[in-house]
mmCIF file of C-alpha atoms and ligand atoms in Angstrom:
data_model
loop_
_atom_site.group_PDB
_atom_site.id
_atom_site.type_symbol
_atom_site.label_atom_id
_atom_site.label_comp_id
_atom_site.label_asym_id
_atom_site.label_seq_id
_atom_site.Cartn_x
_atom_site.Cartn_y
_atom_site.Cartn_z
ATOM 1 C CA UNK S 9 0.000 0.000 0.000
ATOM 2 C CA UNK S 10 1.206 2.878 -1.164
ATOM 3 C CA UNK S 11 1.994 6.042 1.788
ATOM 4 C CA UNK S 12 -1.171 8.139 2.859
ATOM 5 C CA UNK S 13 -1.837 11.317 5.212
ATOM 6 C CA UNK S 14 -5.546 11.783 6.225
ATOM 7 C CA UNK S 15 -8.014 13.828 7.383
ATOM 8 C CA UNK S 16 -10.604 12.388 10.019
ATOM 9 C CA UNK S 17 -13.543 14.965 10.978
ATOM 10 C CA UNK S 18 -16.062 14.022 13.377
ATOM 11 C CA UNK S 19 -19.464 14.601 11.868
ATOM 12 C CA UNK S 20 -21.304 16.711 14.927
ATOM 13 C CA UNK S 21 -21.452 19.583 13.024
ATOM 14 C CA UNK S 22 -19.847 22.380 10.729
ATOM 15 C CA UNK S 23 -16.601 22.974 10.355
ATOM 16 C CA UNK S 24 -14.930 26.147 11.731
ATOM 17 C CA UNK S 25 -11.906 27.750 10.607
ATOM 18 C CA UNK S 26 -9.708 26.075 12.787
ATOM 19 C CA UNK S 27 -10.872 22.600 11.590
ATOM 20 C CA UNK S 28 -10.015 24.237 8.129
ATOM 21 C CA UNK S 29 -6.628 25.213 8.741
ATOM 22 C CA UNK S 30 -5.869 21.725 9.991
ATOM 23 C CA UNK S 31 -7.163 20.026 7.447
ATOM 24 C CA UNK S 32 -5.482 22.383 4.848
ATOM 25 C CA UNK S 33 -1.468 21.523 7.191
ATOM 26 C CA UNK S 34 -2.768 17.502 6.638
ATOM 27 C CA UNK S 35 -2.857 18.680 2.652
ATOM 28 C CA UNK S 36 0.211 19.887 2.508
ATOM 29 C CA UNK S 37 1.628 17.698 4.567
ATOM 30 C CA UNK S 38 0.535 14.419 2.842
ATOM 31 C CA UNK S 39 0.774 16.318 -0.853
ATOM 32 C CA UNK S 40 4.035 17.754 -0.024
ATOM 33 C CA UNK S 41 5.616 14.100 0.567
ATOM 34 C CA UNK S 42 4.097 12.520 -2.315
ATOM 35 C CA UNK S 43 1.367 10.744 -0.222
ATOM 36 C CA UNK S 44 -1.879 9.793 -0.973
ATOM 37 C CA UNK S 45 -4.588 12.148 1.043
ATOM 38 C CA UNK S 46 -7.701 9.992 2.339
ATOM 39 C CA UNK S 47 -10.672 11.381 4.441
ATOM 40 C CA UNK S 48 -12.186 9.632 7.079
ATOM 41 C CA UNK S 49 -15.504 10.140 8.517
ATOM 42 C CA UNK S 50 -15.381 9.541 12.119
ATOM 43 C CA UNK S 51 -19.194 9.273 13.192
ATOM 44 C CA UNK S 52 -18.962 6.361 15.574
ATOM 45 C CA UNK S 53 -19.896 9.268 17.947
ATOM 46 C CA UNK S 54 -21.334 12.825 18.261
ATOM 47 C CA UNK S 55 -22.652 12.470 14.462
ATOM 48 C CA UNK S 56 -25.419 15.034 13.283
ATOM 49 C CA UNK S 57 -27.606 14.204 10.030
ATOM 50 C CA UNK S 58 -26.140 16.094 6.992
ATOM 51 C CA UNK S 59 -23.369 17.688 9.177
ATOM 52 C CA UNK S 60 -21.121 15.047 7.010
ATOM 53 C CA UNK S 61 -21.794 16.256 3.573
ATOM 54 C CA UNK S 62 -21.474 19.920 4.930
ATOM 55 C CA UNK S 63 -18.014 19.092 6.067
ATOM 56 C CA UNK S 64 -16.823 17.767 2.786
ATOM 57 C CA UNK S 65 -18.981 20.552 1.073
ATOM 58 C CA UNK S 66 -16.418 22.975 2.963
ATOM 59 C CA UNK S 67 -13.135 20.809 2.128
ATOM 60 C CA UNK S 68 -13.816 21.064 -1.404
ATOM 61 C CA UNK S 69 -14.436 24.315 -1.599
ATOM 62 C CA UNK S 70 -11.355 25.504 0.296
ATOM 63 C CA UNK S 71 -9.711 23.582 -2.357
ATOM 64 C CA UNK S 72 -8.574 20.344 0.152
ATOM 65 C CA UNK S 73 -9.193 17.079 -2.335
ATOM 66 C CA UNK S 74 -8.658 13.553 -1.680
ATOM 67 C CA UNK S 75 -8.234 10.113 -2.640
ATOM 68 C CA UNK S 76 -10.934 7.246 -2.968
ATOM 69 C CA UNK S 77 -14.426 7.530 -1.495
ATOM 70 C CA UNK S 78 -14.954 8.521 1.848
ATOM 71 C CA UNK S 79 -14.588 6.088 4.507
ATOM 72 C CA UNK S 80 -16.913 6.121 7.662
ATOM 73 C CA UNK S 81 -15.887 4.358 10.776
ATOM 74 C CA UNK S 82 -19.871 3.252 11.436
ATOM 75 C CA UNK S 83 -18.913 0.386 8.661
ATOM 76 C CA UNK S 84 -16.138 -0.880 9.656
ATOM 77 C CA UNK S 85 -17.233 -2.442 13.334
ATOM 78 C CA UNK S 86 -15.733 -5.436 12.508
ATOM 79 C CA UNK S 87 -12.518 -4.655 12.099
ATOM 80 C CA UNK S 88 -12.391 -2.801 15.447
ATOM 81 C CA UNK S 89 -14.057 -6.268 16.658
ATOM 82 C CA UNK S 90 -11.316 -8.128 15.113
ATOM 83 C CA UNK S 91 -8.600 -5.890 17.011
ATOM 84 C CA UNK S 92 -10.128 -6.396 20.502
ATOM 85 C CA UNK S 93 -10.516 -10.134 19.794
ATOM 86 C CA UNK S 94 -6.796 -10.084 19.168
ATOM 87 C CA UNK S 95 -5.824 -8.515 22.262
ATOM 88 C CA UNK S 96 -8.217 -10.613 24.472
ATOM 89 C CA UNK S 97 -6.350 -13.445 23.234
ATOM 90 C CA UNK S 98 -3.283 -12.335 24.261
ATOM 91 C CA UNK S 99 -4.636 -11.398 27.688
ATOM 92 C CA UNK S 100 -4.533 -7.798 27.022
ATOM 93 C CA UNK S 101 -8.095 -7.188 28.230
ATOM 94 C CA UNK S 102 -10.762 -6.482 30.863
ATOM 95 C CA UNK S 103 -14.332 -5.900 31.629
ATOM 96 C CA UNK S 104 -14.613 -2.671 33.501
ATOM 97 C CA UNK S 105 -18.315 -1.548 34.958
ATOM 98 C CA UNK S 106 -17.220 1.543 36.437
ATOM 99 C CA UNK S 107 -19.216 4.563 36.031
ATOM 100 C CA UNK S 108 -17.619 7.765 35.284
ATOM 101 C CA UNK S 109 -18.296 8.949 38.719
ATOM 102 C CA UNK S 110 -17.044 5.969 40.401
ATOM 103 C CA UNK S 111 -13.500 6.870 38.489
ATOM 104 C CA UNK S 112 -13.031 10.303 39.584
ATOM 105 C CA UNK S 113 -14.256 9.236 43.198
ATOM 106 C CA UNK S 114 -11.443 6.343 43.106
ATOM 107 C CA UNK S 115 -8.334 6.693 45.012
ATOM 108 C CA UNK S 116 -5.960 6.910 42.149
ATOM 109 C CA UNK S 117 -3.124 4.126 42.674
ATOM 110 C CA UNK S 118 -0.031 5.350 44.354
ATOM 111 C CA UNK S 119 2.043 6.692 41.478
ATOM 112 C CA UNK S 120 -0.670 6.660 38.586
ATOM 113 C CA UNK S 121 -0.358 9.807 36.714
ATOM 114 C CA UNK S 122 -3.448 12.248 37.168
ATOM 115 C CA UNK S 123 -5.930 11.204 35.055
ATOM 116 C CA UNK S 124 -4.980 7.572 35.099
ATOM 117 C CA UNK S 125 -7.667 5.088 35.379
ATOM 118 C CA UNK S 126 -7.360 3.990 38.692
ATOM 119 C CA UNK S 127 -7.787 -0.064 38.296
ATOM 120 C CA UNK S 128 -10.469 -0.960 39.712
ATOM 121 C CA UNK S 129 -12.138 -3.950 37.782
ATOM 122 C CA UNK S 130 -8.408 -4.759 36.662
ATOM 123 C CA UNK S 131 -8.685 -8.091 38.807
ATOM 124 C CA UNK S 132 -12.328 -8.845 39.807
ATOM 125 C CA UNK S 133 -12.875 -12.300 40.093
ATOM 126 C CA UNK S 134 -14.890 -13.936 37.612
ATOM 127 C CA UNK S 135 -17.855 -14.009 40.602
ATOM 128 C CA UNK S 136 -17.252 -10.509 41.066
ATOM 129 C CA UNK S 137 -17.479 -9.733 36.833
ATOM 130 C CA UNK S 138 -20.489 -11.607 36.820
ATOM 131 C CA UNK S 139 -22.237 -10.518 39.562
ATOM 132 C CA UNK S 140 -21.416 -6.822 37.895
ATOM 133 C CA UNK S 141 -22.465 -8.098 34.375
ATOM 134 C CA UNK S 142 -26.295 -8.189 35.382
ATOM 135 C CA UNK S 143 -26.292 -4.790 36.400
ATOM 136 C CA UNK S 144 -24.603 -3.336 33.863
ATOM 137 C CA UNK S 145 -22.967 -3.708 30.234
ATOM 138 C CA UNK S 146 -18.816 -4.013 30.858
ATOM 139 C CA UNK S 147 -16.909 -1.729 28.800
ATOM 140 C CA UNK S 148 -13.570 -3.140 27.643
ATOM 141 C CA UNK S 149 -10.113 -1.494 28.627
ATOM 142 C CA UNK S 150 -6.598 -2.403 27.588
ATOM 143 C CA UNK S 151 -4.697 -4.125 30.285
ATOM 144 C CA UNK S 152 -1.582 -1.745 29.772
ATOM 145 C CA UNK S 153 1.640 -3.334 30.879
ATOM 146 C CA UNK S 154 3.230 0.082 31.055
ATOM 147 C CA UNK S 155 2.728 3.637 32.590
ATOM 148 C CA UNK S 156 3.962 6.309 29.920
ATOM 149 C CA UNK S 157 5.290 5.828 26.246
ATOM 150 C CA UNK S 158 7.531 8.216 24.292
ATOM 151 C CA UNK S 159 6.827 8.968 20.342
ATOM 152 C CA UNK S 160 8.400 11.557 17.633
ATOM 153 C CA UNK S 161 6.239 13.940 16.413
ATOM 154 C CA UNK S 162 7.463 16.403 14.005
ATOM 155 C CA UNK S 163 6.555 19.479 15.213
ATOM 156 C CA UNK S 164 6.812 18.743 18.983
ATOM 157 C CA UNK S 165 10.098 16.681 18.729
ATOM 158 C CA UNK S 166 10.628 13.737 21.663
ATOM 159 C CA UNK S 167 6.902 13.113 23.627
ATOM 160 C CA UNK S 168 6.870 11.075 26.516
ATOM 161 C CA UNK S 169 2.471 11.145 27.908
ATOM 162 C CA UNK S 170 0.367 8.302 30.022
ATOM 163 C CA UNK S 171 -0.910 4.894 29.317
ATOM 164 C CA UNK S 172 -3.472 3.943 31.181
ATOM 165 C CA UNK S 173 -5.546 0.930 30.531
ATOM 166 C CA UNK S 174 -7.986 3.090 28.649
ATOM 167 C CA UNK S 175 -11.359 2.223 26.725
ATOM 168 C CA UNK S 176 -11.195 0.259 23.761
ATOM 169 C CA UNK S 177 -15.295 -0.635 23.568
ATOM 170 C CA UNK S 178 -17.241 1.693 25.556
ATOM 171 C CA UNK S 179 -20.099 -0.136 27.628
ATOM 172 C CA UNK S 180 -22.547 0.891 24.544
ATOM 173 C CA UNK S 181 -20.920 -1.682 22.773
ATOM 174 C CA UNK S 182 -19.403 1.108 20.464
ATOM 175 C CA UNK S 183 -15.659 0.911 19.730
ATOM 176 C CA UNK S 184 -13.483 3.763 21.895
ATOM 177 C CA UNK S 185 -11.936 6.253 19.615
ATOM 178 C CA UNK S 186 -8.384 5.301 20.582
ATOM 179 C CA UNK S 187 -9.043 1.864 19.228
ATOM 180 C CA UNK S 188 -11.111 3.001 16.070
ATOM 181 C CA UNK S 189 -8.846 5.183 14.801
ATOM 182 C CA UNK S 190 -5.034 3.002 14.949
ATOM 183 C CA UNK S 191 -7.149 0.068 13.389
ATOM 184 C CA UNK S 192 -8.215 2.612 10.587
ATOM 185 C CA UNK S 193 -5.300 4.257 10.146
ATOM 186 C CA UNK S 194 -3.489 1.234 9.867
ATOM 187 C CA UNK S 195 -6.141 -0.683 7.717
ATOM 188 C CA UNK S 196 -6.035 2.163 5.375
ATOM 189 C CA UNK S 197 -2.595 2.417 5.111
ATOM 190 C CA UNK S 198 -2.470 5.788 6.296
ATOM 191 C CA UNK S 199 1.706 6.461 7.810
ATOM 192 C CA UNK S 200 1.279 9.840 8.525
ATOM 193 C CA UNK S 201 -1.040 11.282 11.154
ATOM 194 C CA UNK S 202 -1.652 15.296 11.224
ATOM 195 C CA UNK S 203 -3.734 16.401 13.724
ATOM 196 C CA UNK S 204 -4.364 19.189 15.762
ATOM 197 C CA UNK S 205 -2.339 19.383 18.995
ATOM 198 C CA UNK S 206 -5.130 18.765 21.506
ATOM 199 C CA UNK S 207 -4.714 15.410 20.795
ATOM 200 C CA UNK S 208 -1.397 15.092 21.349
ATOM 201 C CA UNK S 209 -1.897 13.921 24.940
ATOM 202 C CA UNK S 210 -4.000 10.730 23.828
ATOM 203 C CA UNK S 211 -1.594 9.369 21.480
ATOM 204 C CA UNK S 212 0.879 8.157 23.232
ATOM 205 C CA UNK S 213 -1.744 5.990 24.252
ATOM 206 C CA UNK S 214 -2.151 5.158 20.557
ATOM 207 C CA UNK S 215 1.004 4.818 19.650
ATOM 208 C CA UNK S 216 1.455 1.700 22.555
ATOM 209 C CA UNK S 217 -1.730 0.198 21.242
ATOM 210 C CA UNK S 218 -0.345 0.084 17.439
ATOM 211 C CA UNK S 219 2.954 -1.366 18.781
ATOM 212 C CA UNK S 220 0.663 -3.987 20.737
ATOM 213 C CA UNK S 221 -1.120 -4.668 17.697
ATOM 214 C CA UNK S 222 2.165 -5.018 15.582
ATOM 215 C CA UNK S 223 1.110 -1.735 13.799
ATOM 216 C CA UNK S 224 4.174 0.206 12.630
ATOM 217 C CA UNK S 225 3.394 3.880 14.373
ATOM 218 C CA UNK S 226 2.809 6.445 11.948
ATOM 219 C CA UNK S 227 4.978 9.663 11.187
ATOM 220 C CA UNK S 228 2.843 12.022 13.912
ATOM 221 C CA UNK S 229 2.509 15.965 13.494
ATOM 222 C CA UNK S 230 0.319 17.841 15.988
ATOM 223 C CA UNK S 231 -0.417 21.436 14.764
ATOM 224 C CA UNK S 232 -1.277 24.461 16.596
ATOM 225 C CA UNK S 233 -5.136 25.409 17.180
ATOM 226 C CA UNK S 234 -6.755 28.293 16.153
ATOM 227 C CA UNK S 235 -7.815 30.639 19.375
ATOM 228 C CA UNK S 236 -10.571 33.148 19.883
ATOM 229 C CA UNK S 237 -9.512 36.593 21.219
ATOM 230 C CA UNK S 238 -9.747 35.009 24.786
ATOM 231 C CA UNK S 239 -6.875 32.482 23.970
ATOM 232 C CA UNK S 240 -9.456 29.608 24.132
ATOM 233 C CA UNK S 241 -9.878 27.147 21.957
ATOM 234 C CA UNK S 242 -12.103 28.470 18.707
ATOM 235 C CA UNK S 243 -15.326 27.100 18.789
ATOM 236 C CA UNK S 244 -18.790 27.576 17.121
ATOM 237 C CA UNK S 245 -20.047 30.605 19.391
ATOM 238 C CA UNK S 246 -17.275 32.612 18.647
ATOM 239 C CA UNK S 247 -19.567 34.158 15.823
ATOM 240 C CA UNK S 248 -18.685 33.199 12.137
ATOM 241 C CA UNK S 249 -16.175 30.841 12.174
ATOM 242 C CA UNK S 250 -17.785 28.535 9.488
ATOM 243 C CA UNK S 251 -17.731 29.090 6.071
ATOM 244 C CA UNK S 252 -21.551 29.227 5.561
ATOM 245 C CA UNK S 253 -21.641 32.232 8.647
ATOM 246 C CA UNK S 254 -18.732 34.179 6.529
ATOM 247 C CA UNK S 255 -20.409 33.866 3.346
ATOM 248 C CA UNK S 256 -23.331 35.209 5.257
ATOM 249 C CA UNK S 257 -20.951 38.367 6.231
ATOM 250 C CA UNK S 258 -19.959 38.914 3.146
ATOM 251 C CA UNK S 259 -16.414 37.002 3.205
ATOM 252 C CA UNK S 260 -15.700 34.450 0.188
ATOM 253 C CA UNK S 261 -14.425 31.447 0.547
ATOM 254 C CA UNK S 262 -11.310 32.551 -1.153
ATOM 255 C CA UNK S 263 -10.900 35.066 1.390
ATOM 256 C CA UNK S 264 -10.792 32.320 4.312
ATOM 257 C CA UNK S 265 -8.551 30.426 2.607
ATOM 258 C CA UNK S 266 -6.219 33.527 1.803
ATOM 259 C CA UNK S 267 -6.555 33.897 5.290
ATOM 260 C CA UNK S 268 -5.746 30.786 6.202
ATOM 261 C CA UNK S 269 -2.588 30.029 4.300
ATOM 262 C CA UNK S 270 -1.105 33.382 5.281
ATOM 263 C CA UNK S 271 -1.396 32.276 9.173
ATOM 264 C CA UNK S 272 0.753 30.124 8.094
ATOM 265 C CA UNK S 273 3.122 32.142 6.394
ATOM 266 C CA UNK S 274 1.882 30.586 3.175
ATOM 267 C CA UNK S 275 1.353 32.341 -0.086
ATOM 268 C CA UNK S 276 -2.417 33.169 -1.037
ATOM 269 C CA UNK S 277 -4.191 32.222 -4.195
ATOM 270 C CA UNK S 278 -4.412 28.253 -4.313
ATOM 271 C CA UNK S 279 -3.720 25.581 -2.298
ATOM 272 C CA UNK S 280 -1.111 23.941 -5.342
ATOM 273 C CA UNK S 281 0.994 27.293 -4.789
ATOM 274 C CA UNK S 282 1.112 27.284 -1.078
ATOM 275 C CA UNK S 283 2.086 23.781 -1.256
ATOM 276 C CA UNK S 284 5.208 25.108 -3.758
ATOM 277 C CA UNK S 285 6.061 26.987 -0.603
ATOM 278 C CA UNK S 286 5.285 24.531 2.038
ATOM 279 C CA UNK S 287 8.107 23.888 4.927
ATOM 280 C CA UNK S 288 7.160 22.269 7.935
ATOM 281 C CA UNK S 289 10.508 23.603 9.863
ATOM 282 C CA UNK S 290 8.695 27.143 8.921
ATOM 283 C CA UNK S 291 5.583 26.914 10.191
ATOM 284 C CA UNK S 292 4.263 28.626 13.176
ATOM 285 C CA UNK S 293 4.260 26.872 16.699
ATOM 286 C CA UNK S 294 2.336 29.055 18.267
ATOM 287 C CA UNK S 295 -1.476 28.703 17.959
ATOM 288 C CA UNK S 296 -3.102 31.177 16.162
ATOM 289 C CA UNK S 297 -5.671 34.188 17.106
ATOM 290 C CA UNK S 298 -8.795 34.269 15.013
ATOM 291 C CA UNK S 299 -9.028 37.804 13.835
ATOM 292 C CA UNK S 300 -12.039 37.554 12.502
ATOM 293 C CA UNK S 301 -13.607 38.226 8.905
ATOM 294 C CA UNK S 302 -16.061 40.507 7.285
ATOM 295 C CA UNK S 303 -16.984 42.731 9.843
ATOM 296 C CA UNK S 304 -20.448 42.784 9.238
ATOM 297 C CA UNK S 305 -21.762 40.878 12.108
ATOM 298 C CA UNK S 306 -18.759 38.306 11.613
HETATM 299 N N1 LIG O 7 -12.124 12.908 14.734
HETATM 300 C C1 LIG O 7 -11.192 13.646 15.507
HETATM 301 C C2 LIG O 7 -11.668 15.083 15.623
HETATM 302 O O1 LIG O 7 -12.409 15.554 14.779
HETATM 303 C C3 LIG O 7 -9.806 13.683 14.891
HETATM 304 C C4 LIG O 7 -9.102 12.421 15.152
HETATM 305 C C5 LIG O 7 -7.752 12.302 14.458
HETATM 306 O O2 LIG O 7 -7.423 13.082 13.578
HETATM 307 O O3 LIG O 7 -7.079 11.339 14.804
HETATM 308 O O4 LIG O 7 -11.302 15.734 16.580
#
């Protein structure tokens, strides 16, 4: 299989400019190393009807295209099946029927990082599990056989984060996102993962799973968020921040894009000639402020 980069939106809803401007670095990242760019719906939560054709709606038109159909993680259970099968075998497994409450009221185990979970149903007894089972579903968790794990990522350099024996099928029977998306990014060939950095905390995580899996870990490269004028995280009420609210204020899509690329100290006009121009060693590492567009009522 031929080297891929990807995009992976979560259908809940329109994209904002920050989702844009991560989705336009996974571009240029993928294009830029003569990969193959695939996009990946991931609706195995938070999913909104039509929010998924909006989304690609937006890609196109800020000129991000891609490879292949779209994939969507809702059809592709039983490969995320297969996975947990694999690691039961090995013993790298448990039921867990803890509630979220019952984990933050656990005493966390003497050195477990913060934000660990804590153990608990690591070794019920089988009397114990069962008893549990009748009251409520089990989720599954990894039984981790380590504490931390160190990856390269190229913007962030050396990055050392927690392992935990985290989720891999939530007790909905639904496969965890930190399962769903190393199966699928290793089913779909996919070596190089660009993401914004909020993630970067959770992959570590990932990357011990992959290596667990036999999985070679993909080339990782967490990018700076866009902020609102607070220096928190852009989000949806931050007025228009989608591409539907700027049209609405009088701002083409051009424009965003223009806008876009030059955050990045990228030259305007296409996607094809920023990519001409694209360095990773020269992008920003700082997130960026959303200065906002149009003016009129953007
Ligand atoms: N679906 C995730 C999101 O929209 C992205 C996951 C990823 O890129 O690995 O936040």
């Amino acid at each position: 299989m031929t080297a891929a980069g990807r995009f992976a939106p979560s259908p809940s809803g329109e994209l904002h400019v920050g989702n844009l401007r991560t989705a336009i670095l996974a571009w240029l990242f993928a294009r830029s190393t003569g990969r193959r760019f695939l996009m990946r719906v991931e609706d195995l939560d938070r999913a909104r009807a039509g929010a998924e054709a909006e989304q690609l709606r937006d890609l196109a038109a800020i000129g991000v295209d891609w490879d292949g159909g779209v994939v969507r993680q809702t059809e592709r259970e039983h490969l995320y099946t297969e996975a947990i099968e694999r690691l039961t075998a090995a013993g790298l497994t448990y039921e867990c029927f803890c509630t979220r409450s019952e984990i933050q009221e656990a005493p966390s185990a003497p050195h477990a990082p913060q934000g660990a979970y804590p153990g608990t149903c690591r070794d019920l007894s089988e009397t114990d599990r069962a008893a549990k089972r009748a009251v409520r579903p089990a989720a599954v968790r990894l039984r981790a056989e380590v504490a931390e794990a160190t990856l390269q990522d190229v913007l962030h350099g050396s990055f050392t984060g927690v392992v935990d024996d985290f989720v891999l099928r939530r007790n909905d029977g639904v496969a965890a996102y930190n399962l769903a998306v190393v199966v699928d990014d290793a089913a779909q060939g996919i070596d190089q993962v660009v993401r914004g950095d909020d993630l970067l905390p959770s992959t570590p995580r990932q990357a011990y799973l992959a290596t667990l899996l036999d999985i070679p870990v993909p080339e990782y490269a967490h990018v700076p968020l866009v902020l609102n004028a607070d220096g928190a995280r852009l989000a949806k009420r931050d007025g228009a921040v989608t591409l539907a609210d700027l049209a609405a204020a009088g701002v083409s899509v051009e424009e965003v894009r223009d806008a876009l690329l030059g955050s990045l100290g990228l030259p305007a006009g296409s996607l094809e000639s920023a990519l001409a121009a694209f360095a990773p060693a020269a992008l920003p590492r700082e997130p960026w402020v959303w200065p906002g567009l149009g003016g009129r009522g953007a």
